[in-house]
Each structure stands twice: as structure tokens, then as C-alpha cells.
mmCIF file of C-alpha atoms in Angstrom:
data_model
loop_
_atom_site.group_PDB
_atom_site.id
_atom_site.type_symbol
_atom_site.label_atom_id
_atom_site.label_comp_id
_atom_site.label_asym_id
_atom_site.label_seq_id
_atom_site.Cartn_x
_atom_site.Cartn_y
_atom_site.Cartn_z
ATOM 1 C CA MET A 933 -92.335 58.286 51.001
ATOM 2 C CA ILE A 934 -89.455 55.781 51.062
ATOM 3 C CA ARG A 935 -87.622 58.004 53.552
ATOM 4 C CA SER A 936 -90.609 58.024 55.909
ATOM 5 C CA LEU A 937 -90.968 54.253 55.603
ATOM 6 C CA SER A 938 -87.260 53.870 56.339
ATOM 7 C CA HIS A 939 -87.642 55.983 59.479
ATOM 8 C CA MET A 940 -90.639 53.954 60.634
ATOM 9 C CA LEU A 941 -88.856 50.639 60.096
ATOM 10 C CA MET A 942 -85.742 51.836 61.904
ATOM 11 C CA SER A 943 -87.670 53.222 64.872
ATOM 12 C CA GLY A 944 -88.971 49.870 66.118
ATOM 13 C CA ILE A 945 -85.683 48.639 67.541
ATOM 14 C CA PHE A 946 -85.244 51.855 69.528
ATOM 15 C CA ILE A 947 -88.796 51.891 70.874
ATOM 16 C CA ALA A 948 -88.825 48.214 71.845
ATOM 17 C CA GLY A 949 -85.246 48.077 73.133
ATOM 18 C CA GLY A 950 -85.533 51.371 74.972
ATOM 19 C CA ALA A 951 -88.806 50.395 76.633
ATOM 20 C CA ASP A 952 -87.283 47.109 77.759
ATOM 21 C CA ALA A 953 -84.186 48.826 79.167
ATOM 22 C CA PHE A 954 -86.362 51.337 81.003
ATOM 23 C CA ALA A 955 -88.751 48.752 82.446
ATOM 24 C CA ASN A 956 -86.191 45.994 83.106
ATOM 25 C CA PRO A 957 -82.696 47.425 83.539
ATOM 26 C CA GLY A 958 -81.569 44.030 84.942
ATOM 27 C CA GLY A 959 -78.099 42.852 84.000
ATOM 28 C CA ARG A 960 -77.418 45.975 81.965
ATOM 29 C CA THR A 961 -76.749 47.800 85.231
ATOM 30 C CA ASN A 962 -73.784 45.514 85.961
ATOM 31 C CA LYS A 963 -72.073 46.419 82.703
ATOM 32 C CA VAL A 964 -72.770 50.113 83.293
ATOM 33 C CA ALA A 965 -71.425 49.907 86.853
ATOM 34 C CA ASP A 966 -68.321 48.037 85.632
ATOM 35 C CA ALA A 967 -67.719 50.892 83.175
ATOM 36 C CA GLY A 968 -67.598 53.309 86.107
ATOM 37 C CA ILE A 969 -70.772 55.161 85.210
ATOM 38 C CA PRO A 970 -72.459 56.513 88.356
ATOM 39 C CA GLU A 971 -76.032 55.559 89.242
ATOM 40 C CA PRO A 972 -76.055 52.633 86.802
ATOM 41 C CA GLU A 973 -79.760 51.799 87.111
ATOM 42 C CA SER A 974 -80.740 55.420 86.526
ATOM 43 C CA ALA A 975 -78.312 55.625 83.603
ATOM 44 C CA VAL A 976 -79.831 52.535 81.969
ATOM 45 C CA LYS A 977 -83.361 53.855 82.479
ATOM 46 C CA LEU A 978 -82.462 57.306 81.134
ATOM 47 C CA ASN A 979 -80.781 55.771 78.086
ATOM 48 C CA GLY A 980 -83.864 53.619 77.505
ATOM 49 C CA ALA A 981 -86.242 56.571 77.840
ATOM 50 C CA ILE A 982 -84.186 58.599 75.370
ATOM 51 C CA MET A 983 -84.242 55.674 72.936
ATOM 52 C CA VAL A 984 -88.038 55.503 73.171
ATOM 53 C CA LEU A 985 -88.359 59.259 72.639
ATOM 54 C CA GLY A 986 -85.946 59.249 69.712
ATOM 55 C CA GLY A 987 -87.587 56.186 68.195
ATOM 56 C CA VAL A 988 -91.057 57.702 68.405
ATOM 57 C CA LEU A 989 -89.878 60.994 66.908
ATOM 58 C CA LEU A 990 -88.048 59.193 64.111
ATOM 59 C CA GLY A 991 -90.939 56.810 63.424
ATOM 60 C CA LEU A 992 -93.419 59.673 63.175
ATOM 61 C CA ASP A 993 -90.953 61.717 61.103
ATOM 62 C CA ILE A 994 -91.028 64.528 63.663
ATOM 63 C CA MET A 995 -87.673 66.325 63.864
ATOM 64 C CA PRO A 996 -85.869 63.342 62.323
ATOM 65 C CA LYS A 997 -82.426 64.967 62.509
ATOM 66 C CA PHE A 998 -82.866 65.705 66.209
ATOM 67 C CA ALA A 999 -84.105 62.142 66.706
ATOM 68 C CA ALA A 1000 -81.113 60.727 64.833
ATOM 69 C CA THR A 1001 -78.731 62.854 66.898
ATOM 70 C CA ILE A 1002 -80.091 61.701 70.245
ATOM 71 C CA LEU A 1003 -80.268 58.104 69.076
ATOM 72 C CA ILE A 1004 -76.618 58.190 68.026
ATOM 73 C CA GLY A 1005 -75.919 59.636 71.472
ATOM 74 C CA THR A 1006 -77.532 56.587 73.073
ATOM 75 C CA LEU A 1007 -75.998 54.049 70.709
ATOM 76 C CA VAL A 1008 -72.379 55.050 71.205
ATOM 77 C CA PRO A 1009 -72.253 54.229 74.940
ATOM 78 C CA THR A 1010 -74.606 51.268 74.492
ATOM 79 C CA THR A 1011 -72.303 49.813 71.855
ATOM 80 C CA ILE A 1012 -69.083 50.352 73.790
ATOM 81 C CA VAL A 1013 -70.366 49.376 77.246
ATOM 82 C CA GLY A 1014 -73.071 46.886 76.352
ATOM 83 C CA HIS A 1015 -71.407 44.982 73.541
ATOM 84 C CA ALA A 1016 -67.737 44.865 74.509
ATOM 85 C CA PHE A 1017 -66.969 41.708 72.554
ATOM 86 C CA TRP A 1018 -63.267 42.104 73.346
ATOM 87 C CA LYS A 1019 -64.024 41.404 77.020
ATOM 88 C CA GLU A 1020 -65.869 38.146 76.368
ATOM 89 C CA GLU A 1021 -63.976 35.074 77.477
ATOM 90 C CA ASN A 1022 -65.805 32.367 75.523
ATOM 91 C CA ALA A 1023 -66.186 32.148 71.769
ATOM 92 C CA ALA A 1024 -69.994 32.030 71.743
ATOM 93 C CA GLY A 1025 -70.281 35.106 73.961
ATOM 94 C CA ARG A 1026 -67.712 36.976 71.878
ATOM 95 C CA LYS A 1027 -69.524 36.087 68.646
ATOM 96 C CA GLY A 1028 -72.893 37.217 70.014
ATOM 97 C CA GLN A 1029 -71.506 40.505 71.286
ATOM 98 C CA LEU A 1030 -69.639 41.096 68.027
ATOM 99 C CA THR A 1031 -72.885 40.638 66.104
ATOM 100 C CA GLN A 1032 -74.641 43.159 68.359
ATOM 101 C CA PHE A 1033 -71.686 45.545 68.092
ATOM 102 C CA PHE A 1034 -71.821 45.495 64.283
ATOM 103 C CA LYS A 1035 -75.626 45.763 64.308
ATOM 104 C CA ASN A 1036 -75.295 48.951 66.315
ATOM 105 C CA LEU A 1037 -72.642 50.278 63.940
ATOM 106 C CA GLY A 1038 -75.098 49.649 61.095
ATOM 107 C CA LEU A 1039 -77.795 51.556 62.963
ATOM 108 C CA ILE A 1040 -75.386 54.436 63.539
ATOM 109 C CA GLY A 1041 -74.690 54.418 59.797
ATOM 110 C CA ALA A 1042 -78.402 54.553 59.002
ATOM 111 C CA LEU A 1043 -78.865 57.401 61.485
ATOM 112 C CA LEU A 1044 -75.972 59.279 59.860
ATOM 113 C CA ASP A 1045 -77.920 58.960 56.596
ATOM 114 C CA VAL A 1046 -80.873 60.622 58.332
ATOM 115 C CA LEU A 1047 -78.571 63.490 59.333
ATOM 116 C CA ALA A 1048 -77.373 63.798 55.727
ATOM 117 C CA GLU A 1049 -80.928 64.079 54.310
#
């Protein structure tokens, strides 16, 4: 029961964040384009859609290991491209991106726990 609750609680950030990225790719596309990824708007939308799918699967405890795998697959590029704190020129921007970077590392750690279940 605790495991299922953990999955539900973790899923919210992927569903909400993925839906927002899909519906409003906005400034994310600039970071993706700067990273040299082709079709940046499509890449952001695809990443968002996969996050929603993985979040729903994880939250409903349907194929949680598959969900964790695809969510890790979305978080790695999101963390490197989207939260490149080392590229930030001002202290406030660097601090904010560093926080997001470490948050994503924590999520990857939690998803690795799902894979180890």
C-alpha cells in the first residue's frame, strides 16, 4: 500500500509538468534548439507527452517499472538541457537551476527505487 501511495505522489509532477510542456512548449524550445536537438518544439511536446504517459502509468501502478524507465529517459535530457546551472550567468539564475537540477536527480533516484522493487 505504501508503494502504491508513493507512486501516486510521485506521478503528479510528471503529469502536470508534462502536460504543461506539451501544451505550452514556450521558452523550453530555445534551450532544446541551443542543445542542437532537431525539431525543438516537437521534441519538447514529445517529451511532455511521454512524461504524462509515464506519470499516469506510475500513478495507477500499471507497469510501474516500464513507467519508471520511460520517465528516467525523459528526465535525463530534461535535467541536462533544461537545468544547465553551469551556463547561468547570474547567481539567482544559477541557484534556481541548481535546485531544479538536484530535484530531478532526486526524482531519478526515486524512479531507480521503483526499478529495484
